[in-house]
């Protein structure tokens, strides 16, 4: 009652109304300044990104799989006029917590640094869309304050290896979760992204204009996509973890899919951290000498993969070693090297 009387009293006198208006104006200005500070605290190149939710439906006894799809188009100030008609699209698998953000920022900077470039690799960034496809943020408690790395590791182990991971389903059988992810990416996610989120005309995005990037386990997902569906021509792979599932090399060596990928013109770039040669050795104190490494034969497995793909006629660039990088730190270098490799491949067409 007292509060209502106070408000009525303020409105009863002209001077009080002026005072109230001034107080409200000051409060609104403070709120706007705070909001502006929050916006400006985000890197300019990240402000153009948008996150969307998508669900792969139930299939073969598997529950629905919620995904997050992140999109960053070419910055409007620098975008090529025909970017929507002749786009390039980088799909980044397992985009959080690092790969999508790095790719979105790198492409933003390249487009701005070379706004007048024509006919070279740098010019390609003015028509490049970056799309991240990965598990929903809720599945591993991702937010601005951090994420649950154990939960993230578990959903990767569940959905990425071609054969069941022993920590998820013992027995080593063919992994239905990976098959669902691969087929859902090609059959459902790509049409949704290009038709609804990017609004591209039918036929604007072709396999020749798409690149699929993955690192570690998600690089093996990209390899599975290449062997399953001709949706991409370019594959940028960072330390593909075939050493955990070496049987996939036999699929490459003897299966019909690798030959079909070669016939479609698929090209593969492979990068590994030079320090991955050091493997998972421990020091006298029992602690890992290179904590980021996950396997003793990562580099050997990548070289075996490159050789197997070449033997089937697939064009392979690499294996390129990234100086000073281990399995964990090679990802930023993968983004810059992989994106330039994709752009150079398109500039030479």
mmCIF file with all atom_site columns, N, CA and C in Angstrom, residues 195-244:
data_model
loop_
_atom_site.group_PDB
_atom_site.id
_atom_site.type_symbol
_atom_site.label_atom_id
_atom_site.label_alt_id
_atom_site.label_comp_id
_atom_site.label_asym_id
_atom_site.label_entity_id
_atom_site.label_seq_id
_atom_site.pdbx_PDB_ins_code
_atom_site.Cartn_x
_atom_site.Cartn_y
_atom_site.Cartn_z
_atom_site.occupancy
_atom_site.B_iso_or_equiv
_atom_site.pdbx_formal_charge
_atom_site.auth_seq_id
_atom_site.auth_comp_id
_atom_site.auth_asym_id
_atom_site.auth_atom_id
_atom_site.pdbx_PDB_model_num
ATOM 1   N N  . UNK A 1 195 ? 19.510 -25.722 -47.164 1.00 0.00 ? 195 UNK A N  1
ATOM 2   C CA . UNK A 1 195 ? 18.211 -25.271 -47.638 1.00 0.00 ? 195 UNK A CA 1
ATOM 3   C C  . UNK A 1 195 ? 17.546 -24.265 -46.724 1.00 0.00 ? 195 UNK A C  1
ATOM 4   N N  . UNK A 1 196 ? 17.614 -24.503 -45.397 1.00 0.00 ? 196 UNK A N  1
ATOM 5   C CA . UNK A 1 196 ? 16.878 -23.656 -44.464 1.00 0.00 ? 196 UNK A CA 1
ATOM 6   C C  . UNK A 1 196 ? 17.758 -22.630 -43.756 1.00 0.00 ? 196 UNK A C  1
ATOM 7   N N  . UNK A 1 197 ? 18.912 -23.042 -43.240 1.00 0.00 ? 197 UNK A N  1
ATOM 8   C CA . UNK A 1 197 ? 19.729 -22.089 -42.491 1.00 0.00 ? 197 UNK A CA 1
ATOM 9   C C  . UNK A 1 197 ? 20.487 -21.139 -43.404 1.00 0.00 ? 197 UNK A C  1
ATOM 10  N N  . UNK A 1 198 ? 21.061 -21.647 -44.477 1.00 0.00 ? 198 UNK A N  1
ATOM 11  C CA . UNK A 1 198 ? 21.802 -20.789 -45.403 1.00 0.00 ? 198 UNK A CA 1
ATOM 12  C C  . UNK A 1 198 ? 20.922 -20.251 -46.523 1.00 0.00 ? 198 UNK A C  1
ATOM 13  N N  . UNK A 1 199 ? 19.805 -20.899 -46.789 1.00 0.00 ? 199 UNK A N  1
ATOM 14  C CA . UNK A 1 199 ? 18.891 -20.435 -47.825 1.00 0.00 ? 199 UNK A CA 1
ATOM 15  C C  . UNK A 1 199 ? 19.475 -20.484 -49.224 1.00 0.00 ? 199 UNK A C  1
ATOM 16  N N  . UNK A 1 200 ? 20.301 -21.485 -49.505 1.00 0.00 ? 200 UNK A N  1
ATOM 17  C CA . UNK A 1 200 ? 20.921 -21.589 -50.822 1.00 0.00 ? 200 UNK A CA 1
ATOM 18  C C  . UNK A 1 200 ? 19.940 -22.187 -51.826 1.00 0.00 ? 200 UNK A C  1
ATOM 19  N N  . UNK A 1 201 ? 20.096 -21.785 -53.073 1.00 0.00 ? 201 UNK A N  1
ATOM 20  C CA . UNK A 1 201 ? 19.256 -22.380 -54.111 1.00 0.00 ? 201 UNK A CA 1
ATOM 21  C C  . UNK A 1 201 ? 19.677 -23.834 -54.336 1.00 0.00 ? 201 UNK A C  1
ATOM 22  N N  . UNK A 1 202 ? 18.765 -24.684 -54.757 1.00 0.00 ? 202 UNK A N  1
ATOM 23  C CA . UNK A 1 202 ? 19.124 -26.078 -55.025 1.00 0.00 ? 202 UNK A CA 1
ATOM 24  C C  . UNK A 1 202 ? 20.258 -26.177 -56.037 1.00 0.00 ? 202 UNK A C  1
ATOM 25  N N  . UNK A 1 203 ? 21.251 -26.977 -55.729 1.00 0.00 ? 203 UNK A N  1
ATOM 26  C CA . UNK A 1 203 ? 22.373 -27.158 -56.645 1.00 0.00 ? 203 UNK A CA 1
ATOM 27  C C  . UNK A 1 203 ? 23.509 -26.175 -56.459 1.00 0.00 ? 203 UNK A C  1
ATOM 28  N N  . UNK A 1 204 ? 23.316 -25.161 -55.601 1.00 0.00 ? 204 UNK A N  1
ATOM 29  C CA . UNK A 1 204 ? 24.390 -24.176 -55.404 1.00 0.00 ? 204 UNK A CA 1
ATOM 30  C C  . UNK A 1 204 ? 25.582 -24.798 -54.696 1.00 0.00 ? 204 UNK A C  1
ATOM 31  N N  . UNK A 1 205 ? 25.299 -25.666 -53.729 1.00 0.00 ? 205 UNK A N  1
ATOM 32  C CA . UNK A 1 205 ? 26.368 -26.352 -52.997 1.00 0.00 ? 205 UNK A CA 1
ATOM 33  C C  . UNK A 1 205 ? 26.485 -27.774 -53.526 1.00 0.00 ? 205 UNK A C  1
ATOM 34  N N  . UNK A 1 206 ? 27.622 -28.105 -54.060 1.00 0.00 ? 206 UNK A N  1
ATOM 35  C CA . UNK A 1 206 ? 27.898 -29.430 -54.602 1.00 0.00 ? 206 UNK A CA 1
ATOM 36  C C  . UNK A 1 206 ? 29.047 -30.037 -53.810 1.00 0.00 ? 206 UNK A C  1
ATOM 37  N N  . UNK A 1 207 ? 29.298 -31.338 -53.942 1.00 0.00 ? 207 UNK A N  1
ATOM 38  C CA . UNK A 1 207 ? 30.435 -31.931 -53.224 1.00 0.00 ? 207 UNK A CA 1
ATOM 39  C C  . UNK A 1 207 ? 31.747 -31.199 -53.468 1.00 0.00 ? 207 UNK A C  1
ATOM 40  N N  . UNK A 1 208 ? 31.940 -30.685 -54.680 1.00 0.00 ? 208 UNK A N  1
ATOM 41  C CA . UNK A 1 208 ? 33.168 -29.960 -54.993 1.00 0.00 ? 208 UNK A CA 1
ATOM 42  C C  . UNK A 1 208 ? 33.320 -28.688 -54.168 1.00 0.00 ? 208 UNK A C  1
ATOM 43  N N  . UNK A 1 209 ? 32.213 -28.172 -53.657 1.00 0.00 ? 209 UNK A N  1
ATOM 44  C CA . UNK A 1 209 ? 32.227 -26.915 -52.899 1.00 0.00 ? 209 UNK A CA 1
ATOM 45  C C  . UNK A 1 209 ? 32.146 -27.155 -51.398 1.00 0.00 ? 209 UNK A C  1
ATOM 46  N N  . UNK A 1 210 ? 32.202 -28.410 -50.972 1.00 0.00 ? 210 UNK A N  1
ATOM 47  C CA . UNK A 1 210 ? 32.137 -28.726 -49.541 1.00 0.00 ? 210 UNK A CA 1
ATOM 48  C C  . UNK A 1 210 ? 33.445 -29.357 -49.076 1.00 0.00 ? 210 UNK A C  1
ATOM 49  N N  . UNK A 1 211 ? 33.833 -29.003 -47.848 1.00 0.00 ? 211 UNK A N  1
ATOM 50  C CA . UNK A 1 211 ? 34.972 -29.635 -47.181 1.00 0.00 ? 211 UNK A CA 1
ATOM 51  C C  . UNK A 1 211 ? 34.503 -30.106 -45.807 1.00 0.00 ? 211 UNK A C  1
ATOM 52  N N  . UNK A 1 212 ? 34.947 -31.287 -45.407 1.00 0.00 ? 212 UNK A N  1
ATOM 53  C CA . UNK A 1 212 ? 34.609 -31.831 -44.094 1.00 0.00 ? 212 UNK A CA 1
ATOM 54  C C  . UNK A 1 212 ? 35.890 -31.887 -43.263 1.00 0.00 ? 212 UNK A C  1
ATOM 55  N N  . UNK A 1 213 ? 35.862 -31.254 -42.094 1.00 0.00 ? 213 UNK A N  1
ATOM 56  C CA . UNK A 1 213 ? 37.037 -31.206 -41.216 1.00 0.00 ? 213 UNK A CA 1
ATOM 57  C C  . UNK A 1 213 ? 36.746 -31.940 -39.918 1.00 0.00 ? 213 UNK A C  1
ATOM 58  N N  . UNK A 1 214 ? 37.700 -32.750 -39.494 1.00 0.00 ? 214 UNK A N  1
ATOM 59  C CA . UNK A 1 214 ? 37.593 -33.423 -38.210 1.00 0.00 ? 214 UNK A CA 1
ATOM 60  C C  . UNK A 1 214 ? 38.963 -33.613 -37.616 1.00 0.00 ? 214 UNK A C  1
ATOM 61  N N  . UNK A 1 215 ? 38.999 -33.809 -36.293 1.00 0.00 ? 215 UNK A N  1
ATOM 62  C CA . UNK A 1 215 ? 40.268 -34.024 -35.596 1.00 0.00 ? 215 UNK A CA 1
ATOM 63  C C  . UNK A 1 215 ? 40.126 -35.204 -34.656 1.00 0.00 ? 215 UNK A C  1
ATOM 64  N N  . UNK A 1 216 ? 41.123 -36.062 -34.641 1.00 0.00 ? 216 UNK A N  1
ATOM 65  C CA . UNK A 1 216 ? 41.140 -37.231 -33.776 1.00 0.00 ? 216 UNK A CA 1
ATOM 66  C C  . UNK A 1 216 ? 39.966 -38.147 -34.132 1.00 0.00 ? 216 UNK A C  1
ATOM 67  N N  . UNK A 1 217 ? 39.072 -38.427 -33.190 1.00 0.00 ? 217 UNK A N  1
ATOM 68  C CA . UNK A 1 217 ? 37.954 -39.325 -33.487 1.00 0.00 ? 217 UNK A CA 1
ATOM 69  C C  . UNK A 1 217 ? 37.027 -38.761 -34.562 1.00 0.00 ? 217 UNK A C  1
ATOM 70  N N  . UNK A 1 218 ? 36.823 -37.440 -34.569 1.00 0.00 ? 218 UNK A N  1
ATOM 71  C CA . UNK A 1 218 ? 35.913 -36.895 -35.584 1.00 0.00 ? 218 UNK A CA 1
ATOM 72  C C  . UNK A 1 218 ? 36.544 -36.932 -36.975 1.00 0.00 ? 218 UNK A C  1
ATOM 73  N N  . UNK A 1 219 ? 37.888 -37.015 -37.052 1.00 0.00 ? 219 UNK A N  1
ATOM 74  C CA . UNK A 1 219 ? 38.528 -37.229 -38.353 1.00 0.00 ? 219 UNK A CA 1
ATOM 75  C C  . UNK A 1 219 ? 38.202 -38.622 -38.879 1.00 0.00 ? 219 UNK A C  1
ATOM 76  N N  . UNK A 1 220 ? 38.052 -39.584 -37.968 1.00 0.00 ? 220 UNK A N  1
ATOM 77  C CA . UNK A 1 220 ? 37.639 -40.933 -38.384 1.00 0.00 ? 220 UNK A CA 1
ATOM 78  C C  . UNK A 1 220 ? 36.178 -40.914 -38.833 1.00 0.00 ? 220 UNK A C  1
ATOM 79  N N  . UNK A 1 221 ? 35.357 -40.066 -38.218 1.00 0.00 ? 221 UNK A N  1
ATOM 80  C CA . UNK A 1 221 ? 33.982 -39.893 -38.712 1.00 0.00 ? 221 UNK A CA 1
ATOM 81  C C  . UNK A 1 221 ? 34.012 -39.361 -40.144 1.00 0.00 ? 221 UNK A C  1
ATOM 82  N N  . UNK A 1 222 ? 34.862 -38.364 -40.396 1.00 0.00 ? 222 UNK A N  1
ATOM 83  C CA . UNK A 1 222 ? 34.975 -37.813 -41.753 1.00 0.00 ? 222 UNK A CA 1
ATOM 84  C C  . UNK A 1 222 ? 35.398 -38.894 -42.738 1.00 0.00 ? 222 UNK A C  1
ATOM 85  N N  . UNK A 1 223 ? 36.310 -39.756 -42.319 1.00 0.00 ? 223 UNK A N  1
ATOM 86  C CA . UNK A 1 223 ? 36.733 -40.870 -43.169 1.00 0.00 ? 223 UNK A CA 1
ATOM 87  C C  . UNK A 1 223 ? 35.565 -41.803 -43.450 1.00 0.00 ? 223 UNK A C  1
ATOM 88  N N  . UNK A 1 224 ? 34.745 -42.069 -42.437 1.00 0.00 ? 224 UNK A N  1
ATOM 89  C CA . UNK A 1 224 ? 33.563 -42.917 -42.634 1.00 0.00 ? 224 UNK A CA 1
ATOM 90  C C  . UNK A 1 224 ? 32.577 -42.279 -43.607 1.00 0.00 ? 224 UNK A C  1
ATOM 91  N N  . UNK A 1 225 ? 32.442 -40.955 -43.530 1.00 0.00 ? 225 UNK A N  1
ATOM 92  C CA . UNK A 1 225 ? 31.572 -40.249 -44.477 1.00 0.00 ? 225 UNK A CA 1
ATOM 93  C C  . UNK A 1 225 ? 32.087 -40.438 -45.898 1.00 0.00 ? 225 UNK A C  1
ATOM 94  N N  . UNK A 1 226 ? 33.392 -40.306 -46.085 1.00 0.00 ? 226 UNK A N  1
ATOM 95  C CA . UNK A 1 226 ? 33.973 -40.467 -47.420 1.00 0.00 ? 226 UNK A CA 1
ATOM 96  C C  . UNK A 1 226 ? 33.699 -41.858 -47.969 1.00 0.00 ? 226 UNK A C  1
ATOM 97  N N  . UNK A 1 227 ? 33.721 -42.868 -47.090 1.00 0.00 ? 227 UNK A N  1
ATOM 98  C CA . UNK A 1 227 ? 33.512 -44.242 -47.533 1.00 0.00 ? 227 UNK A CA 1
ATOM 99  C C  . UNK A 1 227 ? 32.034 -44.594 -47.690 1.00 0.00 ? 227 UNK A C  1
ATOM 100 N N  . UNK A 1 228 ? 31.158 -43.746 -47.146 1.00 0.00 ? 228 UNK A N  1
ATOM 101 C CA . UNK A 1 228 ? 29.729 -44.083 -47.158 1.00 0.00 ? 228 UNK A CA 1
ATOM 102 C C  . UNK A 1 228 ? 28.904 -43.279 -48.146 1.00 0.00 ? 228 UNK A C  1
ATOM 103 N N  . UNK A 1 229 ? 29.222 -41.993 -48.308 1.00 0.00 ? 229 UNK A N  1
ATOM 104 C CA . UNK A 1 229 ? 28.371 -41.116 -49.112 1.00 0.00 ? 229 UNK A CA 1
ATOM 105 C C  . UNK A 1 229 ? 29.243 -40.138 -49.904 1.00 0.00 ? 229 UNK A C  1
ATOM 106 N N  . UNK A 1 230 ? 28.967 -39.900 -51.178 1.00 0.00 ? 230 UNK A N  1
ATOM 107 C CA . UNK A 1 230 ? 29.759 -38.938 -51.978 1.00 0.00 ? 230 UNK A CA 1
ATOM 108 C C  . UNK A 1 230 ? 29.266 -37.505 -51.808 1.00 0.00 ? 230 UNK A C  1
ATOM 109 N N  . UNK A 1 231 ? 29.207 -37.036 -50.556 1.00 0.00 ? 231 UNK A N  1
ATOM 110 C CA . UNK A 1 231 ? 28.668 -35.702 -50.303 1.00 0.00 ? 231 UNK A CA 1
ATOM 111 C C  . UNK A 1 231 ? 29.744 -34.631 -50.263 1.00 0.00 ? 231 UNK A C  1
ATOM 112 N N  . UNK A 1 232 ? 31.005 -35.024 -50.105 1.00 0.00 ? 232 UNK A N  1
ATOM 113 C CA . UNK A 1 232 ? 32.112 -34.079 -50.008 1.00 0.00 ? 232 UNK A CA 1
ATOM 114 C C  . UNK A 1 232 ? 33.219 -34.499 -50.962 1.00 0.00 ? 232 UNK A C  1
ATOM 115 N N  . UNK A 1 233 ? 33.941 -33.521 -51.457 1.00 0.00 ? 233 UNK A N  1
ATOM 116 C CA . UNK A 1 233 ? 35.137 -33.816 -52.252 1.00 0.00 ? 233 UNK A CA 1
ATOM 117 C C  . UNK A 1 233 ? 36.408 -33.587 -51.450 1.00 0.00 ? 233 UNK A C  1
ATOM 118 N N  . UNK A 1 234 ? 36.375 -32.676 -50.465 1.00 0.00 ? 234 UNK A N  1
ATOM 119 C CA . UNK A 1 234 ? 37.566 -32.284 -49.719 1.00 0.00 ? 234 UNK A CA 1
ATOM 120 C C  . UNK A 1 234 ? 37.435 -32.749 -48.266 1.00 0.00 ? 234 UNK A C  1
ATOM 121 N N  . UNK A 1 235 ? 38.494 -33.347 -47.727 1.00 0.00 ? 235 UNK A N  1
ATOM 122 C CA . UNK A 1 235 ? 38.493 -33.847 -46.352 1.00 0.00 ? 235 UNK A CA 1
ATOM 123 C C  . UNK A 1 235 ? 39.779 -33.398 -45.668 1.00 0.00 ? 235 UNK A C  1
ATOM 124 N N  . UNK A 1 236 ? 39.652 -32.541 -44.650 1.00 0.00 ? 236 UNK A N  1
ATOM 125 C CA . UNK A 1 236 ? 40.801 -32.051 -43.886 1.00 0.00 ? 236 UNK A CA 1
ATOM 126 C C  . UNK A 1 236 ? 40.827 -32.792 -42.558 1.00 0.00 ? 236 UNK A C  1
ATOM 127 N N  . UNK A 1 237 ? 41.808 -33.670 -42.389 1.00 0.00 ? 237 UNK A N  1
ATOM 128 C CA . UNK A 1 237 ? 41.843 -34.574 -41.244 1.00 0.00 ? 237 UNK A CA 1
ATOM 129 C C  . UNK A 1 237 ? 43.027 -34.252 -40.341 1.00 0.00 ? 237 UNK A C  1
ATOM 130 N N  . UNK A 1 238 ? 42.752 -34.018 -39.065 1.00 0.00 ? 238 UNK A N  1
ATOM 131 C CA . UNK A 1 238 ? 43.797 -33.789 -38.090 1.00 0.00 ? 238 UNK A CA 1
ATOM 132 C C  . UNK A 1 238 ? 43.987 -35.012 -37.218 1.00 0.00 ? 238 UNK A C  1
ATOM 133 N N  . UNK A 1 239 ? 45.159 -35.627 -37.278 1.00 0.00 ? 239 UNK A N  1
ATOM 134 C CA . UNK A 1 239 ? 45.480 -36.807 -36.470 1.00 0.00 ? 239 UNK A CA 1
ATOM 135 C C  . UNK A 1 239 ? 44.333 -37.811 -36.413 1.00 0.00 ? 239 UNK A C  1
ATOM 136 N N  . UNK A 1 240 ? 43.870 -38.299 -37.576 1.00 0.00 ? 240 UNK A N  1
ATOM 137 C CA . UNK A 1 240 ? 42.774 -39.280 -37.561 1.00 0.00 ? 240 UNK A CA 1
ATOM 138 C C  . UNK A 1 240 ? 43.170 -40.510 -36.750 1.00 0.00 ? 240 UNK A C  1
ATOM 139 N N  . UNK A 1 241 ? 42.328 -40.879 -35.803 1.00 0.00 ? 241 UNK A N  1
ATOM 140 C CA . UNK A 1 241 ? 42.679 -41.901 -34.821 1.00 0.00 ? 241 UNK A CA 1
ATOM 141 C C  . UNK A 1 241 ? 42.423 -43.317 -35.326 1.00 0.00 ? 241 UNK A C  1
ATOM 142 N N  . UNK A 1 242 ? 42.959 -43.643 -36.498 1.00 0.00 ? 242 UNK A N  1
ATOM 143 C CA . UNK A 1 242 ? 42.772 -44.998 -37.026 1.00 0.00 ? 242 UNK A CA 1
ATOM 144 C C  . UNK A 1 242 ? 43.551 -46.018 -36.203 1.00 0.00 ? 242 UNK A C  1
ATOM 145 N N  . UNK A 1 243 ? 44.525 -45.563 -35.403 1.00 0.00 ? 243 UNK A N  1
ATOM 146 C CA . UNK A 1 243 ? 45.281 -46.493 -34.561 1.00 0.00 ? 243 UNK A CA 1
ATOM 147 C C  . UNK A 1 243 ? 44.393 -47.165 -33.520 1.00 0.00 ? 243 UNK A C  1
ATOM 148 N N  . UNK A 1 244 ? 43.276 -46.536 -33.159 1.00 0.00 ? 244 UNK A N  1
ATOM 149 C CA . UNK A 1 244 ? 42.343 -47.156 -32.224 1.00 0.00 ? 244 UNK A CA 1
ATOM 150 C C  . UNK A 1 244 ? 41.443 -48.178 -32.924 1.00 0.00 ? 244 UNK A C  1
#
